[in-house]
PDB file of C-alpha atoms and ligand atoms in Angstrom:
ATOM      1  CA  MET A 240     112.084 122.626  90.095  1.00 95.00           C
ATOM      2  CA  ARG A 241     112.028 121.721  93.234  1.00 97.00           C
ATOM      3  CA  ILE A 242     109.345 118.873  93.594  1.00 97.00           C
ATOM      4  CA  ILE A 243     108.816 116.398  96.736  1.00 98.00           C
ATOM      5  CA  PHE A 244     107.351 113.013  96.053  1.00 96.00           C
ATOM      6  CA  ILE A 245     104.472 112.379  98.281  1.00 97.00           C
ATOM      7  CA  GLY A 246     102.357 108.322  98.641  1.00 96.00           C
ATOM      8  CA  PRO A 247     102.127 105.027 100.787  1.00 96.00           C
ATOM      9  CA  PRO A 248     104.256 101.997  99.920  1.00 95.00           C
ATOM     10  CA  GLY A 249     104.964 101.012  96.925  1.00 94.00           C
ATOM     11  CA  ALA A 250     102.789 103.741  95.574  1.00 96.00           C
ATOM     12  CA  GLY A 251     105.016 103.787  92.406  1.00 95.00           C
ATOM     13  CA  LYS A 252     106.766 106.938  93.599  1.00 96.00           C
ATOM     14  CA  GLY A 253     110.615 105.227  92.259  1.00 95.00           C
ATOM     15  CA  THR A 254     109.013 103.684  88.729  1.00 96.00           C
ATOM     16  CA  GLN A 255     106.905 107.515  88.021  1.00 97.00           C
ATOM     17  CA  ALA A 256     110.151 109.388  89.396  1.00 97.00           C
ATOM     18  CA  GLU A 257     112.695 107.730  86.724  1.00 97.00           C
ATOM     19  CA  ARG A 258     110.214 109.390  83.850  1.00 98.00           C
ATOM     20  CA  ILE A 259     110.054 112.689  85.834  1.00 97.00           C
ATOM     21  CA  VAL A 260     113.971 113.259  86.318  1.00 97.00           C
ATOM     22  CA  GLN A 261     114.428 111.779  82.163  1.00 97.00           C
ATOM     23  CA  THR A 262     111.755 114.368  81.073  1.00 96.00           C
ATOM     24  CA  TYR A 263     112.685 117.221  83.145  1.00 96.00           C
ATOM     25  CA  ARG A 264     116.316 117.074  83.733  1.00 96.00           C
ATOM     26  CA  LEU A 265     116.361 116.945  88.003  1.00 97.00           C
ATOM     27  CA  ALA A 266     118.124 115.152  90.220  1.00 98.00           C
ATOM     28  CA  HIS A 267     116.735 112.078  91.618  1.00 98.00           C
ATOM     29  CA  LEU A 268     117.237 112.110  95.721  1.00 98.00           C
ATOM     30  CA  SER A 269     116.002 109.024  96.660  1.00 98.00           C
ATOM     31  CA  THR A 270     116.168 108.289 100.288  1.00 97.00           C
ATOM     32  CA  GLY A 271     114.904 104.260 100.215  1.00 96.00           C
ATOM     33  CA  ASP A 272     117.619 104.225  97.128  1.00 96.00           C
ATOM     34  CA  MET A 273     120.201 105.842  99.811  1.00 97.00           C
ATOM     35  CA  LEU A 274     119.566 103.469 102.137  1.00 96.00           C
ATOM     36  CA  ARG A 275     119.505 100.528 100.148  1.00 96.00           C
ATOM     37  CA  ALA A 276     122.779 102.065  99.106  1.00 96.00           C
ATOM     38  CA  ALA A 277     124.676 102.007 102.429  1.00 96.00           C
ATOM     39  CA  ARG A 278     123.070  98.402 103.250  1.00 95.00           C
ATOM     40  CA  ASP A 279     124.703  96.988 100.475  1.00 96.00           C
ATOM     41  CA  ALA A 280     127.982  98.368 101.097  1.00 97.00           C
ATOM     42  CA  LYS A 281     127.667  98.009 104.258  1.00 96.00           C
ATOM     43  CA  THR A 282     128.575 101.264 106.278  1.00 95.00           C
ATOM     44  CA  GLU A 283     127.436 102.106 109.544  1.00 95.00           C
ATOM     45  CA  ILE A 284     124.114 103.614 108.466  1.00 94.00           C
ATOM     46  CA  GLY A 285     123.502 101.121 106.458  1.00 95.00           C
ATOM     47  CA  GLN A 286     123.277  98.687 108.778  1.00 95.00           C
ATOM     48  CA  LYS A 287     122.071 100.914 111.124  1.00 95.00           C
ATOM     49  CA  ALA A 288     119.121 101.992 108.990  1.00 96.00           C
ATOM     50  CA  GLU A 289     118.703  98.068 108.012  1.00 96.00           C
ATOM     51  CA  GLN A 290     117.620  97.513 111.441  1.00 96.00           C
ATOM     52  CA  TYR A 291     114.237  99.584 111.160  1.00 97.00           C
ATOM     53  CA  MET A 292     113.633  99.138 106.936  1.00 96.00           C
ATOM     54  CA  SER A 293     113.599  95.385 107.727  1.00 95.00           C
ATOM     55  CA  ARG A 294     111.219  95.824 110.300  1.00 96.00           C
ATOM     56  CA  GLY A 295     108.997  98.153 108.696  1.00 96.00           C
ATOM     57  CA  GLN A 296     109.832 101.023 110.693  1.00 97.00           C
ATOM     58  CA  LEU A 297     111.215 104.306 109.874  1.00 97.00           C
ATOM     59  CA  VAL A 298     115.070 105.102 109.739  1.00 97.00           C
ATOM     60  CA  PRO A 299     115.358 108.492 112.285  1.00 98.00           C
ATOM     61  CA  ASP A 300     115.087 111.732 111.712  1.00 98.00           C
ATOM     62  CA  ASP A 301     118.468 112.572 112.170  1.00 96.00           C
ATOM     63  CA  VAL A 302     119.995 109.857 110.468  1.00 96.00           C
ATOM     64  CA  ILE A 303     117.561 110.687 107.315  1.00 97.00           C
ATOM     65  CA  VAL A 304     118.137 114.354 107.700  1.00 97.00           C
ATOM     66  CA  ALA A 305     121.954 114.567 107.857  1.00 95.00           C
ATOM     67  CA  ILE A 306     122.055 112.496 104.199  1.00 96.00           C
ATOM     68  CA  ILE A 307     119.974 114.650 102.709  1.00 97.00           C
ATOM     69  CA  ALA A 308     121.508 117.992 103.588  1.00 96.00           C
ATOM     70  CA  ARG A 309     124.234 116.405 102.598  1.00 96.00           C
ATOM     71  CA  ARG A 310     122.838 115.787  99.688  1.00 96.00           C
ATOM     72  CA  LEU A 311     122.182 118.972  98.499  1.00 97.00           C
ATOM     73  CA  GLU A 312     124.804 120.533  98.623  1.00 96.00           C
ATOM     74  CA  GLU A 313     125.707 118.363  95.497  1.00 97.00           C
ATOM     75  CA  PRO A 314     126.531 120.997  91.760  1.00 97.00           C
ATOM     76  CA  ASP A 315     123.842 118.060  90.274  1.00 97.00           C
ATOM     77  CA  CYS A 316     121.270 120.028  92.404  1.00 97.00           C
ATOM     78  CA  ARG A 317     121.539 123.697  92.061  1.00 95.00           C
ATOM     79  CA  ALA A 318     119.531 122.998  88.734  1.00 93.00           C
ATOM     80  CA  GLY A 319     116.386 121.132  90.503  1.00 97.00           C
ATOM     81  CA  TYR A 320     115.200 117.547  91.947  1.00 98.00           C
ATOM     82  CA  LEU A 321     112.605 115.670  92.780  1.00 98.00           C
ATOM     83  CA  LEU A 322     112.845 114.795  96.541  1.00 98.00           C
ATOM     84  CA  ASP A 323     111.658 111.001  96.327  1.00 97.00           C
ATOM     85  CA  GLY A 324     110.358 109.506  98.785  1.00 96.00           C
ATOM     86  CA  PHE A 325     111.296 112.380 101.592  1.00 98.00           C
ATOM     87  CA  PRO A 326     110.123 114.086 103.712  1.00 98.00           C
ATOM     88  CA  ARG A 327     108.018 111.287 105.057  1.00 98.00           C
ATOM     89  CA  THR A 328     107.376 113.153 108.933  1.00 98.00           C
ATOM     90  CA  ILE A 329     106.918 116.220 110.460  1.00 98.00           C
ATOM     91  CA  ALA A 330     110.344 116.646 111.554  1.00 98.00           C
ATOM     92  CA  GLN A 331     112.230 115.860 108.205  1.00 98.00           C
ATOM     93  CA  ALA A 332     109.966 118.505 106.698  1.00 98.00           C
ATOM     94  CA  GLU A 333     110.922 121.270 109.081  1.00 98.00           C
ATOM     95  CA  ALA A 334     113.915 120.613 108.937  1.00 98.00           C
ATOM     96  CA  LEU A 335     114.172 120.361 105.109  1.00 98.00           C
ATOM     97  CA  ASP A 336     111.946 123.965 105.669  1.00 98.00           C
ATOM     98  CA  THR A 337     114.955 125.123 107.580  1.00 98.00           C
ATOM     99  CA  MET A 338     117.560 124.167 104.733  1.00 97.00           C
ATOM    100  CA  LEU A 339     115.693 125.803 101.839  1.00 97.00           C
ATOM    101  CA  ARG A 340     114.806 129.059 103.518  1.00 97.00           C
ATOM    102  CA  GLN A 341     118.580 129.326 103.929  1.00 96.00           C
ATOM    103  CA  LYS A 342     119.440 128.892 100.818  1.00 95.00           C
ATOM    104  CA  GLY A 343     116.875 130.455  99.346  1.00 96.00           C
ATOM    105  CA  THR A 344     115.382 127.356  97.080  1.00 96.00           C
ATOM    106  CA  PRO A 345     111.398 127.391  98.141  1.00 96.00           C
ATOM    107  CA  LEU A 346     109.845 124.110  96.369  1.00 97.00           C
ATOM    108  CA  ASP A 347     107.889 124.259  93.704  1.00 97.00           C
ATOM    109  CA  ALA A 348     105.533 121.276  94.433  1.00 97.00           C
ATOM    110  CA  VAL A 349     104.542 118.167  96.490  1.00 98.00           C
ATOM    111  CA  LEU A 350     103.179 115.611  94.437  1.00 98.00           C
ATOM    112  CA  GLU A 351     100.696 113.222  96.134  1.00 98.00           C
ATOM    113  CA  LEU A 352     100.373 109.776  94.428  1.00 97.00           C
ATOM    114  CA  ASP A 353      97.021 108.151  96.105  1.00 97.00           C
ATOM    115  CA  VAL A 354      96.370 104.339  95.625  1.00 97.00           C
ATOM    116  CA  PRO A 355      94.444 101.986  97.578  1.00 95.00           C
ATOM    117  CA  GLU A 356      95.212 100.059 100.077  1.00 92.00           C
ATOM    118  CA  GLU A 357      94.112  96.828  98.255  1.00 93.00           C
ATOM    119  CA  GLU A 358      96.930  97.805  95.268  1.00 95.00           C
ATOM    120  CA  LEU A 359      99.435  98.274  97.012  1.00 94.00           C
ATOM    121  CA  PHE A 360      99.265  94.762  98.682  1.00 91.00           C
ATOM    122  CA  ARG A 361      99.077  93.819  95.299  1.00 92.00           C
ATOM    123  CA  ARG A 362     102.063  95.811  93.694  1.00 93.00           C
ATOM    124  CA  LEU A 363     104.720  95.009  96.258  1.00 93.00           C
ATOM    125  CA  ALA A 364     103.921  91.463  96.305  1.00 89.00           C
ATOM    126  CA  GLY A 365     104.786  91.337  93.219  1.00 91.00           C
ATOM    127  CA  ARG A 366     107.735  92.919  93.224  1.00 89.00           C
ATOM    128  CA  GLY A 367     109.115  90.223  96.167  1.00 86.00           C
ATOM    129  CA  ARG A 368     111.837  93.006  97.688  1.00 89.00           C
ATOM    130  CA  ALA A 369     112.829  91.732 101.046  1.00 88.00           C
ATOM    131  CA  ASP A 370     111.111  93.953 103.088  1.00 92.00           C
ATOM    132  CA  ASP A 371     107.749  92.851 100.611  1.00 93.00           C
ATOM    133  CA  LYS A 372     106.255  90.509 103.134  1.00 91.00           C
ATOM    134  CA  PRO A 373     103.053  90.971 103.549  1.00 90.00           C
ATOM    135  CA  GLU A 374     103.369  91.351 107.871  1.00 92.00           C
ATOM    136  CA  VAL A 375     106.098  94.283 106.726  1.00 94.00           C
ATOM    137  CA  ILE A 376     103.784  95.506 104.501  1.00 94.00           C
ATOM    138  CA  SER A 377     101.729  96.143 106.496  1.00 94.00           C
ATOM    139  CA  GLN A 378     103.874  98.101 109.018  1.00 96.00           C
ATOM    140  CA  ARG A 379     105.108 100.339 106.826  1.00 96.00           C
ATOM    141  CA  LEU A 380     101.093 101.425 106.209  1.00 95.00           C
ATOM    142  CA  VAL A 381     100.692 101.786 109.615  1.00 96.00           C
ATOM    143  CA  ALA A 382     104.079 103.981 109.451  1.00 97.00           C
ATOM    144  CA  TYR A 383     102.419 105.731 106.600  1.00 97.00           C
ATOM    145  CA  ARG A 384      99.445 106.866 107.856  1.00 96.00           C
ATOM    146  CA  GLN A 385     100.404 107.461 111.583  1.00 98.00           C
ATOM    147  CA  GLN A 386     103.919 109.530 110.596  1.00 98.00           C
ATOM    148  CA  THR A 387     103.589 110.406 106.731  1.00 98.00           C
ATOM    149  CA  ALA A 388     100.002 110.815 106.237  1.00 97.00           C
ATOM    150  CA  PRO A 389     100.026 113.990 108.526  1.00 98.00           C
ATOM    151  CA  LEU A 390     101.932 115.534 105.652  1.00 98.00           C
ATOM    152  CA  LEU A 391      99.506 116.000 103.306  1.00 98.00           C
ATOM    153  CA  ASP A 392      97.722 118.856 105.093  1.00 98.00           C
ATOM    154  CA  TYR A 393     101.004 120.260 105.973  1.00 98.00           C
ATOM    155  CA  TYR A 394     101.301 120.658 102.463  1.00 98.00           C
ATOM    156  CA  ALA A 395      97.676 121.772 101.434  1.00 98.00           C
ATOM    157  CA  LYS A 396      97.423 124.515 104.194  1.00 98.00           C
ATOM    158  CA  ARG A 397     101.015 125.559 102.328  1.00 97.00           C
ATOM    159  CA  GLY A 398      99.164 125.857  98.865  1.00 97.00           C
ATOM    160  CA  LEU A 399     101.942 122.853  97.125  1.00 97.00           C
ATOM    161  CA  LEU A 400      99.953 120.108  97.599  1.00 98.00           C
ATOM    162  CA  ARG A 401      99.399 118.755  93.913  1.00 97.00           C
ATOM    163  CA  LYS A 402      96.858 114.975  94.826  1.00 97.00           C
ATOM    164  CA  ILE A 403      97.422 112.570  91.492  1.00 98.00           C
ATOM    165  CA  ASN A 404      95.459 109.649  91.239  1.00 98.00           C
ATOM    166  CA  GLY A 405      98.356 106.931  90.691  1.00 97.00           C
ATOM    167  CA  LEU A 406      95.517 104.021  89.292  1.00 97.00           C
ATOM    168  CA  GLY A 407      96.103 102.178  86.123  1.00 97.00           C
ATOM    169  CA  SER A 408      98.896 101.867  83.846  1.00 97.00           C
ATOM    170  CA  ILE A 409     102.296 103.382  83.882  1.00 97.00           C
ATOM    171  CA  GLU A 410     101.973 105.529  80.982  1.00 98.00           C
ATOM    172  CA  GLU A 411      98.335 106.338  82.162  1.00 98.00           C
ATOM    173  CA  ILE A 412      99.977 108.031  85.566  1.00 98.00           C
ATOM    174  CA  PHE A 413     103.043 109.850  83.935  1.00 98.00           C
ATOM    175  CA  ALA A 414     101.376 111.936  81.436  1.00 98.00           C
ATOM    176  CA  ARG A 415      98.630 113.081  85.280  1.00 97.00           C
ATOM    177  CA  THR A 416     101.645 113.646  86.383  1.00 97.00           C
ATOM    178  CA  LYS A 417     102.840 115.666  83.447  1.00 97.00           C
ATOM    179  CA  THR A 418      99.976 117.986  83.044  1.00 96.00           C
ATOM    180  CA  GLU A 419     100.820 119.295  86.820  1.00 95.00           C
ATOM    181  CA  LEU A 420     104.272 119.694  85.295  1.00 95.00           C
ATOM    182  CA  ASP A 421     103.828 121.489  82.921  1.00 95.00           C
ATOM    183  CA  ARG A 422     101.467 123.772  84.140  1.00 92.00           C
ATOM    184  CA  LEU A 423     104.109 124.799  86.782  1.00 87.00           C
ATOM    185  CA  ALA A 424     106.261 124.544  84.446  1.00 79.00           C
ATOM    186  CA  GLY A 425     104.721 127.165  81.977  1.00 73.00           C
TER     187      GLY A 425
HETATM  188  P1  B4P B  27     111.216 103.454  99.542  1.00 63.44           P
HETATM  189  O1  B4P B  27     112.449 103.002  98.943  1.00 63.44           O
HETATM  190  O2  B4P B  27     110.715 104.832  99.420  1.00 63.44           O
HETATM  191  O3  B4P B  27     110.241 102.848  98.747  1.00 63.44           O
HETATM  192  P2  B4P B  27     108.991 102.398  98.299  1.00 63.44           P
HETATM  193  O4  B4P B  27     107.437 102.967  99.670  1.00 63.44           O
HETATM  194  O5  B4P B  27     108.785 101.006  99.226  1.00 63.44           O
HETATM  195  O6  B4P B  27     108.202 102.281  97.098  1.00 63.44           O
HETATM  196  P3  B4P B  27     107.172 103.057  96.358  1.00 63.44           P
HETATM  197  O7  B4P B  27     106.487 104.263  95.830  1.00 63.44           O
HETATM  198  O8  B4P B  27     108.965 103.354  95.113  1.00 63.44           O
HETATM  199  O9  B4P B  27     107.541 102.447  94.572  1.00 63.44           O
HETATM  200  P4  B4P B  27     108.171 101.925  93.444  1.00 63.44           P
HETATM  201  O10 B4P B  27     107.798 102.644  92.565  1.00 63.44           O
HETATM  202  O11 B4P B  27     108.967 100.743  94.269  1.00 63.44           O
HETATM  203  O12 B4P B  27     111.505 103.010 100.695  1.00 63.44           O
HETATM  204  C1  B4P B  27     111.499 101.842 101.966  1.00 63.44           C
HETATM  205  C2  B4P B  27     112.255 101.870 102.805  1.00 63.44           C
HETATM  206  O13 B4P B  27     112.983 102.704 103.474  1.00 63.44           O
HETATM  207  C3  B4P B  27     110.999 102.615 103.718  1.00 63.44           C
HETATM  208  O14 B4P B  27     109.615 101.324 104.769  1.00 63.44           O
HETATM  209  C4  B4P B  27     112.183 102.963 105.362  1.00 63.44           C
HETATM  210  O15 B4P B  27     111.940 102.238 106.519  1.00 63.44           O
HETATM  211  C5  B4P B  27     112.950 103.955 105.128  1.00 63.44           C
HETATM  212  N1  B4P B  27     113.205 105.234 104.374  1.00 63.44           N
HETATM  213  C6  B4P B  27     113.102 105.567 102.840  1.00 63.44           C
HETATM  214  N2  B4P B  27     113.075 106.991 103.172  1.00 63.44           N
HETATM  215  C7  B4P B  27     113.219 107.500 104.725  1.00 63.44           C
HETATM  216  C8  B4P B  27     112.246 108.489 104.997  1.00 63.44           C
HETATM  217  N3  B4P B  27     112.648 110.015 104.642  1.00 63.44           N
HETATM  218  N4  B4P B  27     112.525 108.325 106.297  1.00 63.44           N
HETATM  219  C9  B4P B  27     112.269 107.439 107.242  1.00 63.44           C
HETATM  220  N5  B4P B  27     113.011 106.406 106.663  1.00 63.44           N
HETATM  221  C10 B4P B  27     112.907 106.288 104.716  1.00 63.44           C
HETATM  222  O16 B4P B  27     106.655 100.437  92.684  1.00 63.44           O
HETATM  223  C11 B4P B  27     106.592  99.608  93.738  1.00 63.44           C
HETATM  224  C12 B4P B  27     105.585  98.231  93.394  1.00 63.44           C
HETATM  225  O17 B4P B  27     104.319  98.202  92.400  1.00 63.44           O
HETATM  226  C13 B4P B  27     106.918  97.722  92.048  1.00 63.44           C
HETATM  227  O18 B4P B  27     107.426  96.252  91.426  1.00 63.44           O
HETATM  228  C14 B4P B  27     105.943  98.927  90.471  1.00 63.44           C
HETATM  229  O19 B4P B  27     106.918  97.517  89.284  1.00 63.44           O
HETATM  230  C15 B4P B  27     104.694  98.418  91.135  1.00 63.44           C
HETATM  231  N6  B4P B  27     104.219  99.620  90.144  1.00 63.44           N
HETATM  232  C16 B4P B  27     104.488 101.177  90.278  1.00 63.44           C
HETATM  233  N7  B4P B  27     103.431 101.408  89.559  1.00 63.44           N
HETATM  234  C17 B4P B  27     102.681 100.220  88.538  1.00 63.44           C
HETATM  235  C18 B4P B  27     101.607 100.671  88.153  1.00 63.44           C
HETATM  236  N8  B4P B  27     101.014 102.113  87.735  1.00 63.44           N
HETATM  237  N9  B4P B  27     101.069  99.588  88.245  1.00 63.44           N
HETATM  238  C19 B4P B  27     101.183  98.419  88.511  1.00 63.44           C
HETATM  239  N10 B4P B  27     102.027  98.338  89.421  1.00 63.44           N
HETATM  240  C20 B4P B  27     102.849  99.185  89.437  1.00 63.44           C
END
């Protein structure tokens, strides 16, 4: 299976992704995790990315697309993968479409994790990562509304979008996600 996970910051993509990749034996491709690892390793890309992440802005498309293009070539992606936090802009989605067309490996589904904004603030305040300060969260939500939300329509038009209610316990949300994925695998 080749799946994309879309949702606002703090919706719980990373949390659910861990369970999905274990259950369905998929590679977990989280651009947020990759950028944080690059930042902690103090690579050139990591240091550049940190300037954007710490302000709640998206890292430039060319940087992210290059990271994903390289990652998709790795052998563990052949059996399927979950893209967690990528694409986040229409330009990234178009670049992904081109890559997948060239490989002849189309997407199976795009899962949207739907969570209201008040709940996002509550969850992120509880996590307390460096980019979870209230003013940075607000900026990340602006970036989501302006740059990422248009992807919902982009994938709905292609018949790939499945909306999942992201309110409830982690287990309840995973059960809903599993229902969608089992239907696809079915
Ligand atoms: P990400 O790392 O993708 O993080 P996120 O959207 O903030 O979090 P996620 O939805 O995964 O939430 P989580 O499970 O952790 O992005 C960080 C930054 O990286 C971006 O702002 C951007 O700068 C950059 N970036 C990444 N990808 C990019 C791209 N493609 N293009 C450009 N820039 C990019 O859950 C959040 C909290 O909620 C946790 O504390 C969790 O325990 C809690 N939680 C989860 N589920 C819950 C539930 N059901 N109930 C209660 N709490 C819950």
